[in-house]
Amino acid sequence: MNNSRSIEFMRAFWRLASPFWRSEERFAAWALLASVIALNLGSVYMLVQINSWYNAFYNTIQTYDQPGFVALLWYFLFLAAVYILIVVYQSYLNQMLQIRWRRWLTGRYVDRWLSEQIHYRMQFAGEHAQAGTDNPDQRISEDVRLMCDQTLDIGLGLMNAVVTLASFVFVLWNLSGPAEFTLAGVDFTVPGYMVWAAVLYSALGTWIANLIGRPLVRLNFMQQRFEADFRYGLMRLRENSEGVALYRGEGVERARLGERFGQVFSNYWQLMERQKKLTWFLNGYNQLALVFPFMVAAPRFFAKEIQLGGLMQISSAFGQVHSSLSYLINAYTLLATWKATVDRLTGFDATMREAEAYARTGDRFDFEVLEPGRVSQTADARTQMPALEVRNLTVALPDGRKLVDGLDLDVAPGEAVLVSGASGSGKSTMLRALAGIWPFGHGSVRMPERARVLFLPQRPYLPLGTLRAAICYPLATQPEGAQFNLVLARCGLAHLAHRLDDTDQWARVLSGGEQQRVGFARALLVRPALLFLDEATSALDEPSEAALYALLRETLPDTAVVSIGHRSSLRRWHASGVSAQGDAHWTRDLAAPA
Protein backbone atom coordinates (compact mmCIF):
# COMPACT_ATOMS: atom_id res chain seq x y z
CA MET A 1 0.00 0.00 0.00
CA ASN A 2 1.56 3.30 -1.05
CA ASN A 3 1.61 6.37 1.17
CA SER A 4 -1.34 8.19 -0.45
CA ARG A 5 -3.55 5.09 -0.22
CA SER A 6 -2.44 4.53 3.38
CA ILE A 7 -3.37 8.10 4.29
CA GLU A 8 -6.74 7.79 2.56
CA PHE A 9 -7.39 4.49 4.31
CA MET A 10 -6.62 5.97 7.73
CA ARG A 11 -8.88 8.95 7.00
CA ALA A 12 -11.69 6.59 6.04
CA PHE A 13 -11.10 4.55 9.19
CA TRP A 14 -11.13 7.71 11.31
CA ARG A 15 -14.52 8.66 9.84
CA LEU A 16 -15.85 5.27 10.94
CA ALA A 17 -14.29 5.14 14.40
CA SER A 18 -14.17 8.71 15.73
CA PRO A 19 -17.92 9.47 16.19
CA PHE A 20 -18.16 7.00 19.09
CA TRP A 21 -15.44 8.79 21.00
CA ARG A 22 -17.34 12.08 20.69
CA SER A 23 -20.78 10.62 21.38
CA GLU A 24 -22.88 10.52 24.54
CA GLU A 25 -20.90 7.37 25.41
CA ARG A 26 -17.60 9.24 25.35
CA PHE A 27 -17.10 9.61 29.13
CA ALA A 28 -17.55 5.91 29.84
CA ALA A 29 -15.56 5.00 26.72
CA TRP A 30 -12.58 7.17 27.59
CA ALA A 31 -12.67 5.98 31.22
CA LEU A 32 -12.61 2.34 30.10
CA LEU A 33 -9.86 3.04 27.59
CA ALA A 34 -7.76 4.84 30.21
CA SER A 35 -8.22 1.90 32.60
CA VAL A 36 -7.20 -0.60 29.94
CA ILE A 37 -4.13 1.47 29.04
CA ALA A 38 -3.16 1.78 32.71
CA LEU A 39 -3.46 -1.98 33.15
CA ASN A 40 -1.48 -2.47 29.95
CA LEU A 41 1.31 -0.33 31.33
CA GLY A 42 1.09 -2.24 34.61
CA SER A 43 1.52 -5.56 32.78
CA VAL A 44 4.66 -4.24 31.06
CA TYR A 45 6.02 -3.11 34.43
CA MET A 46 5.44 -6.58 35.83
CA LEU A 47 7.28 -8.11 32.86
CA VAL A 48 10.27 -5.88 33.64
CA GLN A 49 10.19 -7.11 37.24
CA ILE A 50 10.00 -10.73 36.09
CA ASN A 51 12.92 -10.08 33.75
CA SER A 52 15.01 -8.86 36.70
CA TRP A 53 13.93 -11.95 38.63
CA TYR A 54 15.48 -14.14 35.91
CA ASN A 55 18.95 -12.77 36.73
CA ALA A 56 18.71 -13.44 40.46
CA PHE A 57 16.97 -16.80 40.08
CA TYR A 58 19.43 -18.38 37.67
CA ASN A 59 22.38 -16.99 39.63
CA THR A 60 21.12 -18.82 42.75
CA ILE A 61 21.00 -22.00 40.67
CA GLN A 62 24.55 -21.44 39.43
CA THR A 63 25.81 -20.84 43.01
CA TYR A 64 23.73 -23.67 44.54
CA ASP A 65 22.01 -21.16 46.89
CA GLN A 66 19.04 -23.23 48.10
CA PRO A 67 17.51 -20.66 50.56
CA GLY A 68 17.77 -17.95 47.91
CA PHE A 69 16.25 -20.35 45.38
CA VAL A 70 13.19 -20.97 47.63
CA ALA A 71 12.79 -17.28 48.44
CA LEU A 72 12.87 -16.36 44.76
CA LEU A 73 10.25 -19.01 43.99
CA TRP A 74 7.89 -17.39 46.49
CA TYR A 75 8.69 -13.97 45.02
CA PHE A 76 7.89 -15.30 41.56
CA LEU A 77 4.51 -16.56 42.77
CA PHE A 78 3.75 -13.04 44.03
CA LEU A 79 4.83 -11.46 40.72
CA ALA A 80 2.84 -14.02 38.74
CA ALA A 81 -0.32 -13.46 40.83
CA VAL A 82 -0.16 -9.69 40.33
CA TYR A 83 0.52 -10.13 36.62
CA ILE A 84 -2.40 -12.54 36.19
CA LEU A 85 -4.74 -10.16 38.07
CA ILE A 86 -3.72 -7.29 35.80
CA VAL A 87 -4.11 -9.35 32.60
CA VAL A 88 -7.53 -10.71 33.60
CA TYR A 89 -9.02 -7.28 34.31
CA GLN A 90 -7.32 -5.77 31.29
CA SER A 91 -9.06 -8.36 29.11
CA TYR A 92 -12.39 -7.92 30.95
CA LEU A 93 -12.44 -4.12 30.63
CA ASN A 94 -11.28 -4.36 27.03
CA GLN A 95 -14.23 -6.64 26.22
CA MET A 96 -16.56 -4.24 28.05
CA LEU A 97 -15.31 -1.41 25.86
CA GLN A 98 -15.67 -3.55 22.73
CA ILE A 99 -19.30 -4.44 23.36
CA ARG A 100 -20.24 -0.85 24.26
CA TRP A 101 -18.59 0.42 21.09
CA ARG A 102 -20.29 -2.27 19.05
CA ARG A 103 -23.69 -1.48 20.63
CA TRP A 104 -23.35 2.22 19.81
CA LEU A 105 -22.02 1.71 16.27
CA THR A 106 -24.62 -0.95 15.46
CA GLY A 107 -27.39 1.36 16.65
CA ARG A 108 -25.97 4.19 14.57
CA TYR A 109 -25.77 2.10 11.41
CA VAL A 110 -29.25 0.64 11.91
CA ASP A 111 -30.69 4.14 12.48
CA ARG A 112 -28.98 5.50 9.35
CA TRP A 113 -29.91 2.46 7.27
CA LEU A 114 -33.59 2.73 8.20
CA SER A 115 -33.92 6.54 8.07
CA GLU A 116 -35.14 8.34 4.95
CA GLN A 117 -35.61 4.95 3.23
CA ILE A 118 -31.81 4.68 2.88
CA HIS A 119 -32.07 0.86 2.92
CA TYR A 120 -34.10 1.20 -0.30
CA ARG A 121 -32.28 4.16 -1.86
CA MET A 122 -28.84 2.59 -1.54
CA GLN A 123 -29.46 0.52 -4.67
CA PHE A 124 -29.47 3.80 -6.62
CA ALA A 125 -26.37 5.25 -4.92
CA GLY A 126 -24.21 5.53 -8.03
CA GLU A 127 -20.54 4.56 -8.03
CA HIS A 128 -20.59 2.91 -4.59
CA ALA A 129 -23.83 0.98 -5.08
CA GLN A 130 -22.29 -2.24 -6.33
CA ALA A 131 -19.42 -2.29 -3.81
CA GLY A 132 -21.31 -0.97 -0.82
CA THR A 133 -24.75 -2.60 -0.83
CA ASP A 134 -24.04 -6.31 -1.00
CA ASN A 135 -25.10 -8.09 2.20
CA PRO A 136 -25.87 -5.09 4.42
CA ASP A 137 -26.90 -7.54 7.15
CA GLN A 138 -23.32 -8.82 7.28
CA ARG A 139 -21.89 -5.29 7.26
CA ILE A 140 -23.97 -4.32 10.30
CA SER A 141 -23.77 -7.54 12.29
CA GLU A 142 -20.40 -9.10 11.47
CA ASP A 143 -18.19 -6.30 10.13
CA VAL A 144 -19.10 -3.86 12.90
CA ARG A 145 -18.24 -6.50 15.50
CA LEU A 146 -14.93 -7.32 13.84
CA MET A 147 -13.95 -3.66 13.46
CA CYS A 148 -14.61 -2.85 17.13
CA ASP A 149 -12.87 -5.97 18.44
CA GLN A 150 -9.90 -5.89 16.09
CA THR A 151 -9.34 -2.14 16.32
CA LEU A 152 -8.95 -2.32 20.09
CA ASP A 153 -6.89 -5.51 19.91
CA ILE A 154 -4.53 -4.03 17.31
CA GLY A 155 -4.36 -0.59 18.95
CA LEU A 156 -3.67 -1.92 22.42
CA GLY A 157 -1.31 -4.56 21.04
CA LEU A 158 0.66 -1.88 19.21
CA MET A 159 0.77 0.33 22.30
CA ASN A 160 1.91 -2.64 24.36
CA ALA A 161 4.64 -3.34 21.81
CA VAL A 162 5.85 0.28 21.90
CA VAL A 163 5.85 0.47 25.72
CA THR A 164 7.52 -2.93 26.02
CA LEU A 165 10.15 -1.88 23.50
CA ALA A 166 10.82 1.37 25.34
CA SER A 167 11.09 -0.48 28.65
CA PHE A 168 13.27 -3.38 27.58
CA VAL A 169 15.52 -1.69 25.06
CA PHE A 170 17.34 0.06 27.94
CA VAL A 171 17.50 -3.17 29.90
CA LEU A 172 18.95 -5.00 26.93
CA TRP A 173 21.34 -2.14 26.14
CA ASN A 174 22.78 -2.21 29.66
CA LEU A 175 22.95 -6.00 29.80
CA SER A 176 24.52 -6.63 26.42
CA GLY A 177 27.49 -4.28 26.83
CA PRO A 178 29.81 -3.45 23.92
CA ALA A 179 30.85 -5.87 21.17
CA GLU A 180 34.46 -5.55 20.09
CA PHE A 181 35.81 -7.04 16.88
CA THR A 182 38.49 -6.44 14.26
CA LEU A 183 37.70 -6.13 10.57
CA ALA A 184 40.41 -5.61 7.95
CA GLY A 185 42.86 -4.71 10.67
CA VAL A 186 40.56 -2.06 12.15
CA ASP A 187 39.15 -2.42 15.67
CA PHE A 188 35.44 -1.74 16.09
CA THR A 189 33.33 -1.33 19.20
CA VAL A 190 29.51 -1.56 18.99
CA PRO A 191 27.78 -0.44 22.21
CA GLY A 192 24.54 -2.25 23.09
CA TYR A 193 25.15 -4.73 20.29
CA MET A 194 22.23 -6.98 21.34
CA VAL A 195 19.81 -4.11 20.70
CA TRP A 196 21.19 -3.66 17.17
CA ALA A 197 21.02 -7.39 16.60
CA ALA A 198 17.35 -7.40 17.62
CA VAL A 199 16.56 -4.41 15.39
CA LEU A 200 18.29 -5.93 12.32
CA TYR A 201 16.72 -9.35 12.90
CA SER A 202 13.20 -7.91 13.30
CA ALA A 203 13.53 -5.45 10.39
CA LEU A 204 14.59 -8.21 8.02
CA GLY A 205 11.73 -10.42 9.22
CA THR A 206 9.17 -7.63 8.80
CA TRP A 207 10.29 -6.92 5.24
CA ILE A 208 10.08 -10.59 4.22
CA ALA A 209 6.72 -11.12 5.96
CA ASN A 210 5.26 -8.10 4.15
CA LEU A 211 6.35 -9.51 0.79
CA ILE A 212 4.75 -12.86 1.56
CA GLY A 213 1.59 -11.66 3.31
CA ARG A 214 0.56 -8.60 1.27
CA PRO A 215 -2.03 -10.52 -0.85
CA LEU A 216 -3.84 -11.57 2.34
CA VAL A 217 -5.64 -8.20 2.52
CA ARG A 218 -7.42 -8.71 -0.80
CA LEU A 219 -8.04 -12.42 -0.16
CA ASN A 220 -9.61 -11.73 3.26
CA PHE A 221 -11.81 -9.01 1.75
CA MET A 222 -13.08 -11.36 -0.94
CA GLN A 223 -13.51 -14.24 1.53
CA GLN A 224 -15.86 -12.21 3.69
CA ARG A 225 -17.85 -11.20 0.62
CA PHE A 226 -18.12 -14.73 -0.81
CA GLU A 227 -19.08 -16.16 2.58
CA ALA A 228 -21.84 -13.56 2.92
CA ASP A 229 -23.08 -14.24 -0.63
CA PHE A 230 -23.28 -17.97 0.07
CA ARG A 231 -25.10 -17.32 3.37
CA TYR A 232 -27.56 -15.02 1.59
CA GLY A 233 -28.24 -17.68 -1.06
CA LEU A 234 -29.10 -20.20 1.65
CA MET A 235 -31.35 -17.65 3.36
CA ARG A 236 -33.19 -16.88 0.12
CA LEU A 237 -33.74 -20.58 -0.51
CA ARG A 238 -35.16 -20.99 2.99
CA GLU A 239 -37.51 -18.03 2.56
CA ASN A 240 -38.74 -19.24 -0.84
CA SER A 241 -38.65 -22.99 -0.25
CA GLU A 242 -42.30 -23.44 -1.24
CA GLY A 243 -41.80 -21.81 -4.64
CA VAL A 244 -38.66 -23.86 -5.26
CA ALA A 245 -40.53 -27.04 -4.33
CA LEU A 246 -43.48 -26.22 -6.60
CA TYR A 247 -41.17 -25.49 -9.54
CA ARG A 248 -39.04 -28.55 -8.77
CA GLY A 249 -36.16 -26.10 -8.88
CA GLU A 250 -33.86 -27.96 -6.50
CA GLY A 251 -31.42 -28.78 -9.29
CA VAL A 252 -31.08 -25.14 -10.31
CA GLU A 253 -30.74 -24.04 -6.68
CA ARG A 254 -28.13 -26.73 -6.07
CA ALA A 255 -26.15 -25.47 -9.04
CA ARG A 256 -26.38 -21.85 -7.89
CA LEU A 257 -25.39 -22.69 -4.33
CA GLY A 258 -22.58 -24.84 -5.69
CA GLU A 259 -21.37 -21.91 -7.79
CA ARG A 260 -21.42 -19.57 -4.79
CA PHE A 261 -19.69 -22.06 -2.54
CA GLY A 262 -17.21 -22.67 -5.34
CA GLN A 263 -16.17 -19.03 -4.97
CA VAL A 264 -15.84 -19.55 -1.21
CA PHE A 265 -13.76 -22.69 -1.77
CA SER A 266 -11.52 -21.22 -4.49
CA ASN A 267 -10.74 -18.03 -2.58
CA TYR A 268 -10.23 -19.93 0.67
CA TRP A 269 -7.79 -22.25 -1.08
CA GLN A 270 -5.77 -19.24 -2.21
CA LEU A 271 -5.97 -17.90 1.34
CA MET A 272 -4.69 -21.24 2.67
CA GLU A 273 -1.78 -21.27 0.25
CA ARG A 274 -0.75 -17.74 1.12
CA GLN A 275 -1.15 -18.33 4.87
CA LYS A 276 0.88 -21.54 4.55
CA LYS A 277 3.78 -19.59 3.08
CA LEU A 278 3.49 -16.96 5.80
CA THR A 279 3.22 -19.64 8.51
CA TRP A 280 6.37 -21.35 7.19
CA PHE A 281 8.26 -18.13 7.51
CA LEU A 282 6.79 -16.99 10.84
CA ASN A 283 7.41 -20.29 12.59
CA GLY A 284 10.97 -20.48 11.35
CA TYR A 285 11.53 -16.85 12.22
CA ASN A 286 10.14 -17.23 15.76
CA GLN A 287 11.90 -20.54 16.43
CA LEU A 288 15.24 -19.07 15.40
CA ALA A 289 14.53 -16.11 17.68
CA LEU A 290 14.57 -18.50 20.68
CA VAL A 291 18.23 -19.41 20.19
CA PHE A 292 19.42 -16.26 18.43
CA PRO A 293 20.13 -14.30 21.67
CA PHE A 294 22.09 -17.26 23.11
CA MET A 295 24.13 -17.45 19.91
CA VAL A 296 24.96 -13.75 20.09
CA ALA A 297 25.52 -13.54 23.88
CA ALA A 298 27.27 -16.91 24.32
CA PRO A 299 30.80 -15.54 23.67
CA ARG A 300 30.53 -13.20 26.71
CA PHE A 301 29.18 -16.05 28.89
CA PHE A 302 31.96 -18.43 27.95
CA ALA A 303 34.45 -15.61 28.46
CA LYS A 304 33.00 -15.43 32.01
CA GLU A 305 32.00 -11.78 31.53
CA ILE A 306 28.43 -12.59 32.61
CA GLN A 307 26.88 -15.28 34.79
CA LEU A 308 24.09 -17.69 33.88
CA GLY A 309 21.52 -15.31 35.35
CA GLY A 310 22.82 -12.53 33.14
CA LEU A 311 22.62 -14.79 30.08
CA MET A 312 19.01 -15.76 30.86
CA GLN A 313 18.07 -12.14 31.55
CA ILE A 314 19.62 -11.11 28.21
CA SER A 315 17.62 -13.86 26.49
CA SER A 316 14.39 -12.72 28.17
CA ALA A 317 15.00 -9.04 27.40
CA PHE A 318 15.98 -9.86 23.81
CA GLY A 319 12.73 -11.85 23.47
CA GLN A 320 10.67 -8.87 24.65
CA VAL A 321 12.48 -6.42 22.34
CA HIS A 322 12.27 -8.83 19.42
CA SER A 323 8.56 -9.52 20.11
CA SER A 324 7.83 -5.79 20.21
CA LEU A 325 9.73 -5.09 17.00
CA SER A 326 8.05 -8.10 15.37
CA TYR A 327 4.52 -7.11 16.36
CA LEU A 328 3.50 -6.29 12.80
CA ILE A 329 4.84 -9.64 11.59
CA ASN A 330 3.05 -11.72 14.20
CA ALA A 331 -0.18 -9.75 13.76
CA TYR A 332 -0.04 -9.74 9.96
CA THR A 333 -3.04 -12.03 9.46
CA LEU A 334 -5.07 -10.02 11.99
CA LEU A 335 -4.05 -6.77 10.29
CA ALA A 336 -5.06 -8.15 6.88
CA THR A 337 -8.48 -9.20 8.20
CA TRP A 338 -8.93 -5.84 9.95
CA LYS A 339 -8.12 -3.87 6.81
CA ALA A 340 -10.54 -5.97 4.75
CA THR A 341 -13.23 -5.35 7.38
CA VAL A 342 -12.61 -1.60 7.44
CA ASP A 343 -12.67 -1.50 3.62
CA ARG A 344 -16.07 -3.21 3.59
CA LEU A 345 -17.49 -0.85 6.22
CA THR A 346 -15.97 2.13 4.42
CA GLY A 347 -17.76 1.12 1.21
CA PHE A 348 -21.01 0.60 3.12
CA ASP A 349 -20.65 3.96 4.88
CA ALA A 350 -19.84 5.75 1.61
CA THR A 351 -22.92 4.26 -0.05
CA MET A 352 -25.13 5.36 2.83
CA ARG A 353 -23.66 8.87 2.78
CA GLU A 354 -24.28 9.06 -0.96
CA ALA A 355 -27.86 7.88 -0.51
CA GLU A 356 -28.38 10.32 2.37
CA ALA A 357 -27.05 13.22 0.29
CA TYR A 358 -29.29 12.25 -2.60
CA ALA A 359 -32.30 11.92 -0.30
CA ARG A 360 -31.76 15.48 0.95
CA THR A 361 -30.62 17.28 -2.17
CA GLY A 362 -30.89 14.99 -5.18
CA ASP A 363 -34.62 14.25 -5.27
CA ARG A 364 -36.54 16.61 -7.51
CA PHE A 365 -39.89 15.63 -6.02
CA ASP A 366 -41.34 18.35 -3.82
CA PHE A 367 -43.19 16.83 -0.86
CA GLU A 368 -45.20 19.32 1.18
CA VAL A 369 -48.20 19.49 3.50
CA LEU A 370 -51.34 21.23 2.31
CA GLU A 371 -52.12 24.51 4.00
CA PRO A 372 -55.37 24.55 5.98
CA GLY A 373 -58.19 26.44 4.28
CA ARG A 374 -57.25 25.59 0.70
CA VAL A 375 -59.90 24.07 -1.53
CA SER A 376 -59.19 21.35 -4.10
CA GLN A 377 -60.36 21.96 -7.67
CA THR A 378 -62.18 18.61 -7.72
CA ALA A 379 -63.20 18.36 -4.08
CA ASP A 380 -66.87 18.89 -3.28
CA ALA A 381 -68.15 21.66 -1.08
CA ARG A 382 -67.93 19.64 2.13
CA THR A 383 -64.12 19.43 1.81
CA GLN A 384 -61.59 22.01 2.97
CA MET A 385 -58.59 20.47 1.25
CA PRO A 386 -57.77 17.46 -0.94
CA ALA A 387 -56.27 14.34 0.56
CA LEU A 388 -53.74 14.27 -2.27
CA GLU A 389 -52.62 16.98 -4.69
CA VAL A 390 -50.13 16.12 -7.45
CA ARG A 391 -48.74 18.69 -9.88
CA ASN A 392 -46.55 18.15 -12.94
CA LEU A 393 -45.49 14.67 -11.79
CA THR A 394 -42.82 13.12 -13.98
CA VAL A 395 -41.49 9.67 -13.12
CA ALA A 396 -38.54 8.05 -14.91
CA LEU A 397 -36.46 4.91 -14.81
CA PRO A 398 -32.77 5.03 -13.78
CA ASP A 399 -31.81 5.08 -17.47
CA GLY A 400 -33.87 8.25 -17.97
CA ARG A 401 -36.82 6.72 -19.82
CA LYS A 402 -40.05 8.41 -18.71
CA LEU A 403 -42.99 6.44 -17.36
CA VAL A 404 -45.15 9.38 -16.30
CA ASP A 405 -44.88 12.83 -17.84
CA GLY A 406 -46.53 15.93 -16.35
CA LEU A 407 -49.42 14.30 -14.47
CA ASP A 408 -51.79 16.47 -12.43
CA LEU A 409 -54.07 14.76 -9.94
CA ASP A 410 -56.37 15.78 -7.08
CA VAL A 411 -57.98 13.21 -4.80
CA ALA A 412 -60.59 14.38 -2.30
CA PRO A 413 -61.24 12.77 1.08
CA GLY A 414 -63.51 9.78 0.58
CA GLU A 415 -62.82 9.65 -3.16
CA ALA A 416 -61.60 6.43 -4.80
CA VAL A 417 -59.39 6.57 -7.90
CA LEU A 418 -58.42 3.54 -10.01
CA VAL A 419 -55.01 3.58 -11.74
CA SER A 420 -54.97 1.29 -14.77
CA GLY A 421 -52.76 0.56 -17.73
CA ALA A 422 -50.78 -2.14 -19.43
CA SER A 423 -48.15 -4.08 -17.51
CA GLY A 424 -44.88 -2.16 -17.46
CA SER A 425 -46.53 1.21 -17.97
CA GLY A 426 -45.25 2.46 -14.60
CA LYS A 427 -48.24 2.16 -12.26
CA SER A 428 -46.34 0.69 -9.29
CA THR A 429 -43.35 2.98 -9.92
CA MET A 430 -45.68 5.98 -9.81
CA LEU A 431 -46.90 4.82 -6.40
CA ARG A 432 -43.29 4.54 -5.21
CA ALA A 433 -42.77 8.15 -6.31
CA LEU A 434 -45.89 9.23 -4.41
CA ALA A 435 -44.55 7.38 -1.37
CA GLY A 436 -41.30 9.34 -1.61
CA ILE A 437 -38.97 6.38 -2.11
CA TRP A 438 -38.43 6.59 -5.89
CA PRO A 439 -35.62 9.05 -6.68
CA PHE A 440 -35.97 9.54 -10.44
CA GLY A 441 -38.33 12.29 -11.57
CA HIS A 442 -39.76 15.61 -10.49
CA GLY A 443 -43.00 17.32 -9.54
CA SER A 444 -44.86 18.23 -6.35
CA VAL A 445 -46.80 15.89 -4.09
CA ARG A 446 -48.86 17.46 -1.32
CA MET A 447 -50.88 15.89 1.49
CA PRO A 448 -52.57 17.31 4.61
CA GLU A 449 -50.32 17.83 7.58
CA ARG A 450 -50.07 14.84 9.92
CA ALA A 451 -52.31 12.79 7.63
CA ARG A 452 -51.87 9.03 7.98
CA VAL A 453 -50.85 7.39 4.73
CA LEU A 454 -50.81 3.61 4.19
CA PHE A 455 -49.49 1.63 1.22
CA LEU A 456 -50.70 -1.94 0.72
CA PRO A 457 -48.57 -3.79 -1.86
CA GLN A 458 -49.57 -6.98 -3.63
CA ARG A 459 -47.68 -9.04 -1.04
CA PRO A 460 -47.92 -7.32 2.36
CA TYR A 461 -44.80 -7.29 4.49
CA LEU A 462 -45.14 -9.62 7.49
CA PRO A 463 -42.42 -8.97 10.08
CA LEU A 464 -40.97 -11.56 12.42
CA GLY A 465 -42.87 -11.98 15.66
CA THR A 466 -46.40 -12.79 16.72
CA LEU A 467 -49.33 -12.84 14.33
CA ARG A 468 -50.92 -9.96 16.26
CA ALA A 469 -47.80 -7.83 15.69
CA ALA A 470 -47.77 -8.80 12.00
CA ILE A 471 -51.41 -7.75 11.53
CA CYS A 472 -50.97 -4.47 13.42
CA TYR A 473 -47.78 -3.49 11.57
CA PRO A 474 -46.71 -0.63 11.46
CA LEU A 475 -48.67 0.47 14.55
CA ALA A 476 -46.46 0.95 17.61
CA THR A 477 -49.22 -0.27 19.95
CA GLN A 478 -51.15 -3.47 19.33
CA PRO A 479 -54.92 -3.19 19.91
CA GLU A 480 -56.64 -6.09 21.59
CA GLY A 481 -60.12 -7.06 22.66
CA ALA A 482 -63.46 -7.23 20.90
CA GLN A 483 -62.72 -4.48 18.38
CA PHE A 484 -59.59 -6.29 17.15
CA ASN A 485 -61.44 -9.61 16.90
CA LEU A 486 -64.25 -7.88 14.98
CA VAL A 487 -61.74 -6.56 12.44
CA LEU A 488 -60.36 -10.08 11.99
CA ALA A 489 -63.82 -11.54 11.53
CA ARG A 490 -64.92 -8.92 9.01
CA CYS A 491 -61.71 -9.42 6.99
CA GLY A 492 -62.18 -13.20 6.89
CA LEU A 493 -59.40 -14.00 9.38
CA ALA A 494 -61.48 -15.25 12.32
CA HIS A 495 -59.99 -18.74 11.93
CA LEU A 496 -56.61 -17.30 12.98
CA ALA A 497 -57.83 -15.72 16.23
CA HIS A 498 -56.47 -18.57 18.36
CA ARG A 499 -52.95 -18.02 16.94
CA LEU A 500 -52.62 -14.29 17.51
CA ASP A 501 -49.89 -14.68 20.12
CA ASP A 502 -48.00 -17.42 18.27
CA THR A 503 -44.61 -16.62 16.75
CA ASP A 504 -44.01 -18.09 13.30
CA GLN A 505 -42.78 -17.27 9.80
CA TRP A 506 -46.13 -15.85 8.77
CA ALA A 507 -45.03 -14.96 5.23
CA ARG A 508 -44.70 -18.73 4.65
CA VAL A 509 -47.57 -19.94 6.85
CA LEU A 510 -50.32 -17.70 5.44
CA SER A 511 -51.63 -18.13 1.91
CA GLY A 512 -51.48 -15.28 -0.58
CA GLY A 513 -55.15 -14.53 -0.05
CA GLU A 514 -54.80 -14.56 3.73
CA GLN A 515 -51.86 -12.18 3.50
CA GLN A 516 -53.92 -9.76 1.42
CA ARG A 517 -56.74 -9.98 3.96
CA VAL A 518 -54.15 -9.06 6.60
CA GLY A 519 -53.45 -5.94 4.51
CA PHE A 520 -57.08 -4.87 4.66
CA ALA A 521 -57.18 -5.58 8.39
CA ARG A 522 -54.22 -3.23 8.77
CA ALA A 523 -56.09 -0.53 6.88
CA LEU A 524 -59.07 -0.84 9.23
CA LEU A 525 -56.80 -0.66 12.28
CA VAL A 526 -54.59 2.21 11.06
CA ARG A 527 -57.55 4.19 9.60
CA PRO A 528 -55.40 6.21 7.18
CA ALA A 529 -56.50 9.45 5.55
CA LEU A 530 -54.95 8.25 2.28
CA LEU A 531 -54.76 4.59 1.25
CA PHE A 532 -52.80 3.22 -1.72
CA LEU A 533 -53.64 -0.31 -2.91
CA ASP A 534 -51.21 -1.90 -5.39
CA GLU A 535 -52.87 -5.07 -6.76
CA ALA A 536 -53.94 -5.62 -3.16
CA THR A 537 -56.71 -8.15 -4.07
CA SER A 538 -54.98 -10.05 -6.88
CA ALA A 539 -54.86 -13.30 -4.85
CA LEU A 540 -58.55 -13.16 -3.92
CA ASP A 541 -61.63 -14.27 -5.82
CA GLU A 542 -63.99 -11.54 -7.06
CA PRO A 543 -66.66 -12.03 -4.36
CA SER A 544 -64.01 -11.74 -1.64
CA GLU A 545 -62.57 -8.69 -3.38
CA ALA A 546 -66.00 -7.06 -3.51
CA ALA A 547 -66.65 -7.84 0.16
CA LEU A 548 -63.36 -6.27 1.26
CA TYR A 549 -63.83 -3.11 -0.86
CA ALA A 550 -67.39 -2.76 0.46
CA LEU A 551 -66.06 -3.15 4.01
CA LEU A 552 -63.40 -0.53 3.29
CA ARG A 553 -65.88 2.05 1.97
CA GLU A 554 -68.33 1.34 4.81
CA THR A 555 -65.76 1.50 7.62
CA LEU A 556 -63.51 4.26 6.23
CA PRO A 557 -65.88 6.57 4.31
CA ASP A 558 -63.55 9.60 4.57
CA THR A 559 -60.41 7.76 3.47
CA ALA A 560 -59.12 8.67 0.01
CA VAL A 561 -58.27 5.51 -1.92
CA VAL A 562 -55.91 5.13 -4.88
CA SER A 563 -55.96 1.61 -6.32
CA ILE A 564 -53.85 -0.11 -8.95
CA GLY A 565 -55.50 -3.07 -10.61
CA HIS A 566 -56.28 -4.88 -13.85
CA ARG A 567 -59.62 -6.50 -13.01
CA SER A 568 -62.73 -4.94 -14.49
CA SER A 569 -64.52 -5.83 -11.25
CA LEU A 570 -62.62 -3.05 -9.47
CA ARG A 571 -64.25 -0.30 -11.51
CA ARG A 572 -67.49 -0.31 -9.57
CA TRP A 573 -65.65 0.69 -6.39
CA HIS A 574 -63.94 3.77 -7.86
CA ALA A 575 -65.58 7.04 -8.89
CA SER A 576 -62.81 8.02 -11.31
CA GLY A 577 -59.66 6.68 -12.86
CA VAL A 578 -56.21 7.48 -14.19
CA SER A 579 -55.05 5.39 -17.13
CA ALA A 580 -51.79 5.02 -19.02
CA GLN A 581 -52.11 5.78 -22.73
CA GLY A 582 -48.53 4.97 -23.73
CA ASP A 583 -45.38 7.09 -24.18
CA ALA A 584 -45.61 8.28 -20.53
CA HIS A 585 -48.97 9.97 -21.25
CA TRP A 586 -51.71 9.54 -18.66
CA THR A 587 -55.33 10.74 -18.68
CA ARG A 588 -57.75 11.43 -15.83
CA ASP A 589 -61.33 10.24 -16.29
CA LEU A 590 -64.12 11.71 -14.19
CA ALA A 591 -65.85 8.34 -14.26
CA ALA A 592 -64.17 5.01 -13.68
CA PRO A 593 -62.85 3.56 -16.93
CA ALA A 594 -65.30 1.23 -18.59
Coordinates of N, CA and C in Angstrom, one line a residue, residues 57 161 262 276 414 443 464 568:
F57 N 17.4 -15.4 39.9 CA 17.0 -16.8 40.1 C 18.0 -17.7 39.5
A161 N 3.3 -3.1 22.5 CA 4.6 -3.3 21.8 C 5.6 -2.1 22.0
G262 N -18.4 -22.5 -4.6 CA -17.2 -22.7 -5.3 C -16.3 -21.4 -5.2
K276 N -0.1 -20.5 4.4 CA 0.9 -21.5 4.6 C 2.3 -21.0 4.4
G414 N -62.4 10.6 0.9 CA -63.5 9.8 0.6 C -63.6 9.4 -0.9
G443 N -41.6 17.0 -9.7 CA -43.0 17.3 -9.5 C -43.3 17.5 -8.1
L464 N -41.1 -10.5 11.5 CA -41.0 -11.6 12.4 C -41.7 -11.2 13.7
S568 N -61.6 -5.8 -14.2 CA -62.7 -4.9 -14.5 C -63.7 -4.8 -13.3

